[in-house]
C-alpha positions as MATLAB code, in Angstrom:
seq = 'MGDSMRFSTFVFKVADSCALQADVYRPADDLIRPVIVWIHGGALIMGSRSRINPDHLDRYIDAGFAVVAIDYRLAPETLLPVIAEDLQDAFAWVRNKLAKSARLDPERVAVVGH';
ca = [
      13.458 -173.638   64.873;
      10.074 -172.188   64.250;
       6.764 -172.686   65.975;
       6.149 -175.764   63.826;
       8.821 -177.833   65.621;
       9.375 -178.985   69.215;
      12.833 -179.721   70.623;
      13.933 -181.653   73.729;
      17.169 -183.208   74.988;
      17.278 -186.434   76.990;
      19.927 -188.659   78.552;
      19.324 -192.133   77.151;
      22.248 -193.881   78.834;
      24.965 -193.287   81.423;
      28.112 -195.360   80.899;
      31.547 -194.906   82.433;
      30.363 -191.627   83.999;
      29.446 -190.401   80.521;
      25.870 -189.224   79.926;
      24.877 -190.089   76.374;
      22.253 -187.688   75.086;
      19.682 -187.517   72.336;
      18.050 -184.456   70.819;
      14.439 -185.001   69.810;
      12.850 -182.836   67.132;
       9.244 -183.309   66.132;
       6.389 -181.444   64.522;
       4.546 -179.295   67.052;
       1.467 -181.494   67.270;
       0.333 -184.566   69.168;
       0.124 -186.989   66.250;
       2.031 -190.247   66.552;
       4.957 -189.831   64.162;
       7.371 -192.195   62.426;
      10.892 -191.535   63.633;
      14.295 -191.117   62.041;
      17.248 -191.898   64.290;
      20.057 -189.667   63.055;
      23.612 -190.891   63.711;
      26.381 -188.356   63.223;
      29.406 -189.093   61.100;
      33.035 -188.570   62.008;
      34.645 -191.989   61.452;
      33.720 -192.956   65.047;
      36.418 -190.608   66.382;
      34.667 -187.211   66.251;
      31.293 -185.613   65.726;
      28.203 -184.794   67.726;
      24.417 -185.045   67.587;
      24.343 -181.245   67.376;
      25.908 -181.314   63.899;
      22.674 -182.269   62.139;
      22.256 -180.175   59.009;
      19.387 -177.704   59.626;
      18.179 -177.983   56.012;
      18.000 -181.786   56.270;
      16.255 -181.544   59.631;
      13.645 -179.173   58.182;
      13.005 -181.601   55.313;
      12.545 -184.553   57.678;
      10.125 -182.577   59.856;
       8.240 -181.228   56.811;
       7.864 -184.828   55.574;
       6.125 -185.724   58.845;
       8.938 -187.453   60.738;
      10.225 -186.953   64.241;
      14.028 -186.970   64.403;
      16.156 -188.328   67.236;
      19.806 -187.258   66.919;
      21.993 -189.412   69.160;
      25.489 -189.333   70.548;
      27.689 -192.333   71.224;
      31.066 -192.762   72.873;
      33.966 -192.177   70.493;
      37.110 -194.083   69.556;
      39.940 -194.547   70.280;
      38.977 -194.303   73.969;
      36.009 -196.578   73.272;
      36.299 -199.784   71.256;
      33.955 -200.648   68.385;
      31.891 -203.291   70.253;
      31.076 -200.718   72.960;
      30.164 -198.100   70.352;
      27.837 -200.644   68.716;
      26.300 -201.293   72.150;
      25.652 -197.558   72.575;
      23.830 -197.507   69.237;
      21.762 -200.581   70.135;
      20.884 -199.034   73.489;
      19.809 -195.817   71.756;
      17.455 -197.714   69.435;
      16.030 -199.733   72.343;
      15.451 -196.500   74.279;
      13.683 -194.880   71.311;
      11.388 -197.871   70.797;
      10.748 -198.881   74.410;
      10.768 -195.622   76.377;
      10.788 -192.498   74.238;
       8.106 -193.654   71.795;
       5.273 -193.443   74.315;
       6.248 -190.159   75.973;
       7.159 -188.379   72.706;
       4.295 -189.865   70.643;
       6.511 -191.821   68.232;
       5.610 -194.989   66.350;
       8.010 -197.697   67.614;
       7.191 -199.831   64.549;
       8.233 -197.136   62.066;
      11.859 -196.361   62.857;
      14.406 -195.493   60.189;
      18.075 -194.578   60.425;
      20.005 -191.841   58.650;
      23.631 -190.898   59.043;
      25.815 -188.190   57.541;
];
Protein backbone atom coordinates (compact mmCIF):
# COMPACT_ATOMS: atom_id res chain seq x y z
CA MET A 1 0.00 0.00 0.00
CA GLY A 2 1.30 3.38 -0.92
CA ASP A 3 0.72 6.79 0.56
CA SER A 4 -2.43 7.12 -1.54
CA MET A 5 -4.35 4.53 0.52
CA ARG A 6 -5.38 4.21 4.18
CA PHE A 7 -5.95 0.85 5.87
CA SER A 8 -7.75 -0.08 9.10
CA THR A 9 -9.14 -3.26 10.65
CA PHE A 10 -12.31 -3.33 12.75
CA VAL A 11 -14.39 -5.93 14.58
CA PHE A 12 -17.92 -5.56 13.24
CA LYS A 13 -19.51 -8.41 15.19
CA VAL A 14 -18.74 -10.90 17.96
CA ALA A 15 -20.70 -14.15 17.74
CA ASP A 16 -20.07 -17.43 19.52
CA SER A 17 -16.80 -16.01 20.89
CA CYS A 18 -15.71 -15.33 17.32
CA ALA A 19 -14.68 -11.77 16.42
CA LEU A 20 -15.68 -11.08 12.83
CA GLN A 21 -13.42 -8.48 11.27
CA ALA A 22 -13.42 -6.13 8.33
CA ASP A 23 -10.47 -4.51 6.60
CA VAL A 24 -11.18 -1.01 5.34
CA TYR A 25 -9.15 0.45 2.48
CA ARG A 26 -9.79 3.95 1.22
CA PRO A 27 -8.08 6.73 -0.66
CA ALA A 28 -5.93 8.84 1.66
CA ASP A 29 -8.24 11.85 1.71
CA ASP A 30 -11.30 13.01 3.61
CA LEU A 31 -13.81 12.91 0.75
CA ILE A 32 -16.98 10.91 1.30
CA ARG A 33 -16.52 7.83 -0.87
CA PRO A 34 -18.84 5.20 -2.35
CA VAL A 35 -18.01 1.81 -0.90
CA ILE A 36 -17.50 -1.69 -2.24
CA VAL A 37 -18.11 -4.48 0.26
CA TRP A 38 -15.81 -7.30 -0.83
CA ILE A 39 -16.88 -10.83 0.13
CA HIS A 40 -14.25 -13.54 -0.22
CA GLY A 41 -14.93 -16.74 -2.08
CA GLY A 42 -14.24 -20.27 -0.91
CA ALA A 43 -17.61 -22.04 -1.24
CA LEU A 44 -18.51 -20.87 2.30
CA ILE A 45 -16.03 -23.37 3.76
CA MET A 46 -12.71 -21.52 3.40
CA GLY A 47 -11.25 -18.14 2.57
CA SER A 48 -10.50 -14.87 4.30
CA ARG A 49 -10.90 -11.12 3.88
CA SER A 50 -7.11 -10.93 3.55
CA ARG A 51 -7.22 -12.76 0.21
CA ILE A 52 -8.34 -9.71 -1.76
CA ASN A 53 -6.35 -9.46 -4.98
CA PRO A 54 -3.98 -6.46 -4.65
CA ASP A 55 -4.40 -5.55 -8.34
CA HIS A 56 -8.20 -5.49 -7.98
CA LEU A 57 -7.93 -3.48 -4.77
CA ASP A 58 -5.70 -0.90 -6.49
CA ARG A 59 -8.23 -0.58 -9.32
CA TYR A 60 -11.13 -0.04 -6.91
CA ILE A 61 -9.19 2.61 -4.99
CA ASP A 62 -8.00 4.30 -8.21
CA ALA A 63 -11.64 4.45 -9.36
CA GLY A 64 -12.52 6.40 -6.21
CA PHE A 65 -14.09 3.68 -4.05
CA ALA A 66 -13.44 2.69 -0.48
CA VAL A 67 -13.31 -1.09 -0.03
CA VAL A 68 -14.51 -3.04 3.00
CA ALA A 69 -13.31 -6.66 2.93
CA ILE A 70 -15.31 -8.74 5.40
CA ASP A 71 -15.06 -12.12 7.04
CA TYR A 72 -17.96 -14.36 7.98
CA ARG A 73 -18.21 -17.62 9.89
CA LEU A 74 -17.58 -20.67 7.72
CA ALA A 75 -19.39 -23.94 7.08
CA PRO A 76 -19.72 -26.72 8.04
CA GLU A 77 -19.42 -25.47 11.63
CA THR A 78 -21.82 -22.65 10.78
CA LEU A 79 -25.07 -23.21 8.89
CA LEU A 80 -26.10 -21.13 5.87
CA PRO A 81 -28.77 -19.02 7.66
CA VAL A 82 -26.15 -17.91 10.21
CA ILE A 83 -23.64 -17.11 7.47
CA ALA A 84 -26.32 -15.01 5.74
CA GLU A 85 -26.93 -13.23 9.06
CA ASP A 86 -23.22 -12.42 9.32
CA LEU A 87 -23.33 -10.86 5.86
CA GLN A 88 -26.45 -8.84 6.68
CA ASP A 89 -24.85 -7.65 9.91
CA ALA A 90 -21.72 -6.60 8.01
CA PHE A 91 -23.77 -4.50 5.57
CA ALA A 92 -25.77 -2.93 8.42
CA TRP A 93 -22.51 -2.09 10.21
CA VAL A 94 -21.04 -0.50 7.07
CA ARG A 95 -24.13 1.64 6.47
CA ASN A 96 -25.06 2.52 10.05
CA LYS A 97 -21.75 2.77 11.92
CA LEU A 98 -18.69 2.70 9.69
CA ALA A 99 -20.01 5.14 7.09
CA LYS A 100 -19.84 8.17 9.38
CA SER A 101 -16.48 7.44 11.01
CA ALA A 102 -14.76 6.35 7.77
CA ARG A 103 -16.41 8.99 5.54
CA LEU A 104 -18.34 6.52 3.36
CA ASP A 105 -21.59 7.16 1.51
CA PRO A 106 -24.17 4.77 3.04
CA GLU A 107 -26.41 5.27 -0.02
CA ARG A 108 -23.75 4.14 -2.49
CA VAL A 109 -22.81 0.61 -1.45
CA ALA A 110 -21.92 -2.10 -3.94
CA VAL A 111 -20.86 -5.70 -3.45
CA VAL A 112 -18.10 -7.66 -5.16
CA GLY A 113 -17.01 -11.21 -4.52
CA HIS A 114 -14.26 -13.41 -5.93
